C-alpha cells in the first residue's frame, strides 16, 4: 500500500458513508449484504465485514437480529448553549443554561450527602472523604431526555444554611450563582473542561441512546475568590446535541 493510501476497508466504508449522506441509501434502507459489497467493490469478505463494522461504530447503520443491517435515521443536532449570560425574565436554570426560548425544558433531581471521592475532592480543593452534597439531574427538552448532570458542593460551605439542598429552600432551583449569593458567597468565575468519550451503559440508557455512542462530557466548576464552591459533570449525547459557547470578548 502506497504512503497515504487508505486501507481497502476504509475506502469501502467511505463510499458507503457518502451514499448514506447524499441519500442514495436513505434512512431505514438495508445496507448491501456482505456478499454484495464483496462483489461490487472487488474486495474480500474480511474487507467487506470491516467496512460494515466501521459504519456501525460511526452510528450510520444498525444491525437488526435476523434481518440485516439498516441505515439509521440520524436526528437533527440541536444546540446546547453554554453561556454566562442570562436571558431576560425568570426562566428555569435549565432554560438559562440552554439559552433557548423556543423550547420548553424540565428536569428531575435527587440530592444525597456523602464522602468526596479523590477526584471530586481535588476539584473542590478539599480532603478526600470530606462530606459533600451530591445532586443528580436528568434534563428534558420537549419531553425528550437531553442531558445528565451530577454536581457536588462542600458541606463545609453549605451545611446549616438555607441553600443546603440545591432544589429546595428560598432560592432552590435558581442555580449556583444566586444560591451562593444568598449566603454571601459571590461567585466570580466559572471554568469548563470539554471532552468526548463513549457513553456508559447507564448514561445512554437514561438519555435514550445506545451504549458506546459518543457523549460530550463537560466538567464545570464555579469559583468564588479562587475557592471552588461547586463542581459538576455534565453529559450530553453527541449525536443529538452540540455544545455552543457564547463568550465575552475582552
JSON list of N, CA and C in Angstrom, two decimals, residues 80-124:
[
{"chain": "A", "resi": 80, "resn": "UNK", "atom": "N", "xyz": [-26.94, 23.05, 22.56]},
{"chain": "A", "resi": 80, "resn": "UNK", "atom": "CA", "xyz": [-26.95, 23.29, 23.99]},
{"chain": "A", "resi": 80, "resn": "UNK", "atom": "C", "xyz": [-25.99, 24.46, 24.20]},
{"chain": "A", "resi": 81, "resn": "UNK", "atom": "N", "xyz": [-26.54, 25.63, 24.51]},
{"chain": "A", "resi": 81, "resn": "UNK", "atom": "CA", "xyz": [-25.72, 26.83, 24.59]},
{"chain": "A", "resi": 81, "resn": "UNK", "atom": "C", "xyz": [-25.15, 26.98, 25.99]},
{"chain": "A", "resi": 82, "resn": "UNK", "atom": "N", "xyz": [-23.84, 27.11, 26.08]},
{"chain": "A", "resi": 82, "resn": "UNK", "atom": "CA", "xyz": [-23.14, 27.31, 27.34]},
{"chain": "A", "resi": 82, "resn": "UNK", "atom": "C", "xyz": [-22.75, 28.78, 27.41]},
{"chain": "A", "resi": 83, "resn": "UNK", "atom": "N", "xyz": [-23.31, 29.49, 28.35]},
{"chain": "A", "resi": 83, "resn": "UNK", "atom": "CA", "xyz": [-23.09, 30.93, 28.40]},
{"chain": "A", "resi": 83, "resn": "UNK", "atom": "C", "xyz": [-23.19, 31.45, 29.81]},
{"chain": "A", "resi": 84, "resn": "UNK", "atom": "N", "xyz": [-22.42, 32.50, 30.11]},
{"chain": "A", "resi": 84, "resn": "UNK", "atom": "CA", "xyz": [-22.54, 33.16, 31.39]},
{"chain": "A", "resi": 84, "resn": "UNK", "atom": "C", "xyz": [-23.64, 34.19, 31.39]},
{"chain": "A", "resi": 85, "resn": "UNK", "atom": "N", "xyz": [-24.24, 34.43, 30.23]},
{"chain": "A", "resi": 85, "resn": "UNK", "atom": "CA", "xyz": [-25.30, 35.42, 30.13]},
{"chain": "A", "resi": 85, "resn": "UNK", "atom": "C", "xyz": [-26.62, 34.85, 30.62]},
{"chain": "A", "resi": 86, "resn": "UNK", "atom": "N", "xyz": [-27.55, 35.71, 31.00]},
{"chain": "A", "resi": 86, "resn": "UNK", "atom": "CA", "xyz": [-28.87, 35.29, 31.45]},
{"chain": "A", "resi": 86, "resn": "UNK", "atom": "C", "xyz": [-29.91, 35.93, 30.56]},
{"chain": "A", "resi": 87, "resn": "UNK", "atom": "N", "xyz": [-30.83, 35.15, 30.00]},
{"chain": "A", "resi": 87, "resn": "UNK", "atom": "CA", "xyz": [-31.91, 35.76, 29.23]},
{"chain": "A", "resi": 87, "resn": "UNK", "atom": "C", "xyz": [-32.80, 36.59, 30.14]},
{"chain": "A", "resi": 88, "resn": "UNK", "atom": "N", "xyz": [-33.57, 37.47, 29.54]},
{"chain": "A", "resi": 88, "resn": "UNK", "atom": "CA", "xyz": [-34.46, 38.31, 30.34]},
{"chain": "A", "resi": 88, "resn": "UNK", "atom": "C", "xyz": [-35.57, 37.48, 30.93]},
{"chain": "A", "resi": 89, "resn": "UNK", "atom": "N", "xyz": [-36.23, 38.02, 31.94]},
{"chain": "A", "resi": 89, "resn": "UNK", "atom": "CA", "xyz": [-37.31, 37.30, 32.59]},
{"chain": "A", "resi": 89, "resn": "UNK", "atom": "C", "xyz": [-36.75, 36.37, 33.65]},
{"chain": "A", "resi": 90, "resn": "UNK", "atom": "N", "xyz": [-37.54, 35.35, 33.99]},
{"chain": "A", "resi": 90, "resn": "UNK", "atom": "CA", "xyz": [-37.13, 34.43, 35.04]},
{"chain": "A", "resi": 90, "resn": "UNK", "atom": "C", "xyz": [-37.28, 32.99, 34.59]},
{"chain": "A", "resi": 91, "resn": "UNK", "atom": "N", "xyz": [-36.52, 32.56, 33.57]},
{"chain": "A", "resi": 91, "resn": "UNK", "atom": "CA", "xyz": [-36.62, 31.18, 33.13]},
{"chain": "A", "resi": 91, "resn": "UNK", "atom": "C", "xyz": [-35.98, 30.23, 34.12]},
{"chain": "A", "resi": 92, "resn": "UNK", "atom": "N", "xyz": [-36.23, 28.94, 33.94]},
{"chain": "A", "resi": 92, "resn": "UNK", "atom": "CA", "xyz": [-35.64, 27.94, 34.81]},
{"chain": "A", "resi": 92, "resn": "UNK", "atom": "C", "xyz": [-34.14, 27.88, 34.57]},
{"chain": "A", "resi": 93, "resn": "UNK", "atom": "N", "xyz": [-33.36, 27.30, 35.51]},
{"chain": "A", "resi": 93, "resn": "UNK", "atom": "CA", "xyz": [-31.92, 27.15, 35.29]},
{"chain": "A", "resi": 93, "resn": "UNK", "atom": "C", "xyz": [-31.62, 26.37, 34.02]},
{"chain": "A", "resi": 94, "resn": "UNK", "atom": "N", "xyz": [-32.43, 25.36, 33.71]},
{"chain": "A", "resi": 94, "resn": "UNK", "atom": "CA", "xyz": [-32.20, 24.58, 32.51]},
{"chain": "A", "resi": 94, "resn": "UNK", "atom": "C", "xyz": [-32.34, 25.46, 31.27]},
{"chain": "A", "resi": 95, "resn": "UNK", "atom": "N", "xyz": [-33.36, 26.31, 31.24]},
{"chain": "A", "resi": 95, "resn": "UNK", "atom": "CA", "xyz": [-33.53, 27.20, 30.09]},
{"chain": "A", "resi": 95, "resn": "UNK", "atom": "C", "xyz": [-32.44, 28.26, 30.06]},
{"chain": "A", "resi": 96, "resn": "UNK", "atom": "N", "xyz": [-31.97, 28.68, 31.22]},
{"chain": "A", "resi": 96, "resn": "UNK", "atom": "CA", "xyz": [-30.84, 29.60, 31.24]},
{"chain": "A", "resi": 96, "resn": "UNK", "atom": "C", "xyz": [-29.63, 28.95, 30.61]},
{"chain": "A", "resi": 97, "resn": "UNK", "atom": "N", "xyz": [-29.37, 27.70, 30.99]},
{"chain": "A", "resi": 97, "resn": "UNK", "atom": "CA", "xyz": [-28.18, 27.03, 30.51]},
{"chain": "A", "resi": 97, "resn": "UNK", "atom": "C", "xyz": [-28.26, 26.78, 29.01]},
{"chain": "A", "resi": 98, "resn": "UNK", "atom": "N", "xyz": [-29.43, 26.46, 28.50]},
{"chain": "A", "resi": 98, "resn": "UNK", "atom": "CA", "xyz": [-29.59, 26.24, 27.08]},
{"chain": "A", "resi": 98, "resn": "UNK", "atom": "C", "xyz": [-29.75, 27.54, 26.31]},
{"chain": "A", "resi": 99, "resn": "UNK", "atom": "N", "xyz": [-30.21, 28.60, 26.98]},
{"chain": "A", "resi": 99, "resn": "UNK", "atom": "CA", "xyz": [-30.47, 29.89, 26.33]},
{"chain": "A", "resi": 99, "resn": "UNK", "atom": "C", "xyz": [-31.30, 29.69, 25.07]},
{"chain": "A", "resi": 100, "resn": "UNK", "atom": "N", "xyz": [-32.36, 28.93, 25.19]},
{"chain": "A", "resi": 100, "resn": "UNK", "atom": "CA", "xyz": [-33.18, 28.60, 24.03]},
{"chain": "A", "resi": 100, "resn": "UNK", "atom": "C", "xyz": [-34.63, 28.83, 24.39]},
{"chain": "A", "resi": 101, "resn": "UNK", "atom": "N", "xyz": [-35.15, 30.01, 24.10]},
{"chain": "A", "resi": 101, "resn": "UNK", "atom": "CA", "xyz": [-36.52, 30.36, 24.47]},
{"chain": "A", "resi": 101, "resn": "UNK", "atom": "C", "xyz": [-37.56, 29.67, 23.59]},
{"chain": "A", "resi": 102, "resn": "UNK", "atom": "N", "xyz": [-37.11, 29.03, 22.52]},
{"chain": "A", "resi": 102, "resn": "UNK", "atom": "CA", "xyz": [-38.06, 28.41, 21.60]},
{"chain": "A", "resi": 102, "resn": "UNK", "atom": "C", "xyz": [-38.52, 27.04, 22.08]},
{"chain": "A", "resi": 103, "resn": "UNK", "atom": "N", "xyz": [-37.89, 26.47, 23.10]},
{"chain": "A", "resi": 103, "resn": "UNK", "atom": "CA", "xyz": [-38.23, 25.14, 23.57]},
{"chain": "A", "resi": 103, "resn": "UNK", "atom": "C", "xyz": [-38.46, 25.15, 25.07]},
{"chain": "A", "resi": 104, "resn": "UNK", "atom": "N", "xyz": [-39.25, 24.21, 25.53]},
{"chain": "A", "resi": 104, "resn": "UNK", "atom": "CA", "xyz": [-39.52, 24.12, 26.96]},
{"chain": "A", "resi": 104, "resn": "UNK", "atom": "C", "xyz": [-38.63, 23.05, 27.57]},
{"chain": "A", "resi": 105, "resn": "UNK", "atom": "N", "xyz": [-38.19, 23.29, 28.79]},
{"chain": "A", "resi": 105, "resn": "UNK", "atom": "CA", "xyz": [-37.31, 22.35, 29.48]},
{"chain": "A", "resi": 105, "resn": "UNK", "atom": "C", "xyz": [-37.86, 21.97, 30.83]},
{"chain": "A", "resi": 106, "resn": "UNK", "atom": "N", "xyz": [-37.52, 20.79, 31.29]},
{"chain": "A", "resi": 106, "resn": "UNK", "atom": "CA", "xyz": [-37.89, 20.34, 32.63]},
{"chain": "A", "resi": 106, "resn": "UNK", "atom": "C", "xyz": [-36.76, 19.46, 33.14]},
{"chain": "A", "resi": 107, "resn": "UNK", "atom": "N", "xyz": [-36.78, 19.17, 34.41]},
{"chain": "A", "resi": 107, "resn": "UNK", "atom": "CA", "xyz": [-35.74, 18.32, 34.98]},
{"chain": "A", "resi": 107, "resn": "UNK", "atom": "C", "xyz": [-36.25, 17.63, 36.24]},
{"chain": "A", "resi": 108, "resn": "UNK", "atom": "N", "xyz": [-35.55, 16.57, 36.58]},
{"chain": "A", "resi": 108, "resn": "UNK", "atom": "CA", "xyz": [-35.80, 15.88, 37.84]},
{"chain": "A", "resi": 108, "resn": "UNK", "atom": "C", "xyz": [-34.44, 15.72, 38.53]},
{"chain": "A", "resi": 109, "resn": "UNK", "atom": "N", "xyz": [-34.46, 15.71, 39.87]},
{"chain": "A", "resi": 109, "resn": "UNK", "atom": "CA", "xyz": [-33.19, 15.68, 40.59]},
{"chain": "A", "resi": 109, "resn": "UNK", "atom": "C", "xyz": [-33.33, 14.89, 41.88]},
{"chain": "A", "resi": 110, "resn": "UNK", "atom": "N", "xyz": [-32.18, 14.50, 42.40]},
{"chain": "A", "resi": 110, "resn": "UNK", "atom": "CA", "xyz": [-32.13, 13.79, 43.69]},
{"chain": "A", "resi": 110, "resn": "UNK", "atom": "C", "xyz": [-30.82, 14.14, 44.37]},
{"chain": "A", "resi": 111, "resn": "UNK", "atom": "N", "xyz": [-30.89, 14.61, 45.61]},
{"chain": "A", "resi": 111, "resn": "UNK", "atom": "CA", "xyz": [-29.70, 15.01, 46.37]},
{"chain": "A", "resi": 111, "resn": "UNK", "atom": "C", "xyz": [-29.43, 14.06, 47.52]},
{"chain": "A", "resi": 112, "resn": "UNK", "atom": "N", "xyz": [-28.16, 13.80, 47.79]},
{"chain": "A", "resi": 112, "resn": "UNK", "atom": "CA", "xyz": [-27.78, 12.93, 48.89]},
{"chain": "A", "resi": 112, "resn": "UNK", "atom": "C", "xyz": [-26.40, 13.35, 49.40]},
{"chain": "A", "resi": 113, "resn": "UNK", "atom": "N", "xyz": [-26.19, 13.29, 50.72]},
{"chain": "A", "resi": 113, "resn": "UNK", "atom": "CA", "xyz": [-24.90, 13.61, 51.30]},
{"chain": "A", "resi": 113, "resn": "UNK", "atom": "C", "xyz": [-23.99, 12.38, 51.27]},
{"chain": "A", "resi": 114, "resn": "UNK", "atom": "N", "xyz": [-22.68, 12.62, 51.15]},
{"chain": "A", "resi": 114, "resn": "UNK", "atom": "CA", "xyz": [-21.75, 11.51, 51.14]},
{"chain": "A", "resi": 114, "resn": "UNK", "atom": "C", "xyz": [-20.32, 12.02, 51.15]},
{"chain": "A", "resi": 115, "resn": "UNK", "atom": "N", "xyz": [-19.35, 11.09, 51.20]},
{"chain": "A", "resi": 115, "resn": "UNK", "atom": "CA", "xyz": [-17.93, 11.49, 51.21]},
{"chain": "A", "resi": 115, "resn": "UNK", "atom": "C", "xyz": [-17.45, 11.83, 49.80]},
{"chain": "A", "resi": 116, "resn": "UNK", "atom": "N", "xyz": [-16.55, 12.78, 49.70]},
{"chain": "A", "resi": 116, "resn": "UNK", "atom": "CA", "xyz": [-15.98, 13.17, 48.41]},
{"chain": "A", "resi": 116, "resn": "UNK", "atom": "C", "xyz": [-14.98, 12.14, 47.95]},
{"chain": "A", "resi": 117, "resn": "UNK", "atom": "N", "xyz": [-15.07, 11.74, 46.69]},
{"chain": "A", "resi": 117, "resn": "UNK", "atom": "CA", "xyz": [-14.06, 10.88, 46.09]},
{"chain": "A", "resi": 117, "resn": "UNK", "atom": "C", "xyz": [-12.77, 11.69, 45.91]},
{"chain": "A", "resi": 118, "resn": "UNK", "atom": "N", "xyz": [-11.70, 11.00, 45.57]},
{"chain": "A", "resi": 118, "resn": "UNK", "atom": "CA", "xyz": [-10.42, 11.69, 45.38]},
{"chain": "A", "resi": 118, "resn": "UNK", "atom": "C", "xyz": [-10.53, 12.73, 44.27]},
{"chain": "A", "resi": 119, "resn": "UNK", "atom": "N", "xyz": [-11.23, 12.37, 43.17]},
{"chain": "A", "resi": 119, "resn": "UNK", "atom": "CA", "xyz": [-11.37, 13.30, 42.04]},
{"chain": "A", "resi": 119, "resn": "UNK", "atom": "C", "xyz": [-12.18, 14.52, 42.43]},
{"chain": "A", "resi": 120, "resn": "UNK", "atom": "N", "xyz": [-13.33, 14.30, 43.08]},
{"chain": "A", "resi": 120, "resn": "UNK", "atom": "CA", "xyz": [-14.19, 15.42, 43.49]},
{"chain": "A", "resi": 120, "resn": "UNK", "atom": "C", "xyz": [-13.47, 16.29, 44.51]},
{"chain": "A", "resi": 121, "resn": "UNK", "atom": "N", "xyz": [-12.75, 15.67, 45.45]},
{"chain": "A", "resi": 121, "resn": "UNK", "atom": "CA", "xyz": [-12.02, 16.43, 46.46]},
{"chain": "A", "resi": 121, "resn": "UNK", "atom": "C", "xyz": [-10.98, 17.33, 45.82]},
{"chain": "A", "resi": 122, "resn": "UNK", "atom": "N", "xyz": [-10.27, 16.82, 44.82]},
{"chain": "A", "resi": 122, "resn": "UNK", "atom": "CA", "xyz": [-9.26, 17.63, 44.14]},
{"chain": "A", "resi": 122, "resn": "UNK", "atom": "C", "xyz": [-9.91, 18.82, 43.43]},
{"chain": "A", "resi": 123, "resn": "UNK", "atom": "N", "xyz": [-11.05, 18.58, 42.80]},
{"chain": "A", "resi": 123, "resn": "UNK", "atom": "CA", "xyz": [-11.72, 19.65, 42.08]},
{"chain": "A", "resi": 123, "resn": "UNK", "atom": "C", "xyz": [-12.29, 20.71, 43.01]},
{"chain": "A", "resi": 124, "resn": "UNK", "atom": "N", "xyz": [-12.68, 20.32, 44.22]},
{"chain": "A", "resi": 124, "resn": "UNK", "atom": "CA", "xyz": [-13.26, 21.26, 45.18]},
{"chain": "A", "resi": 124, "resn": "UNK", "atom": "C", "xyz": [-12.23, 21.82, 46.16]}
]
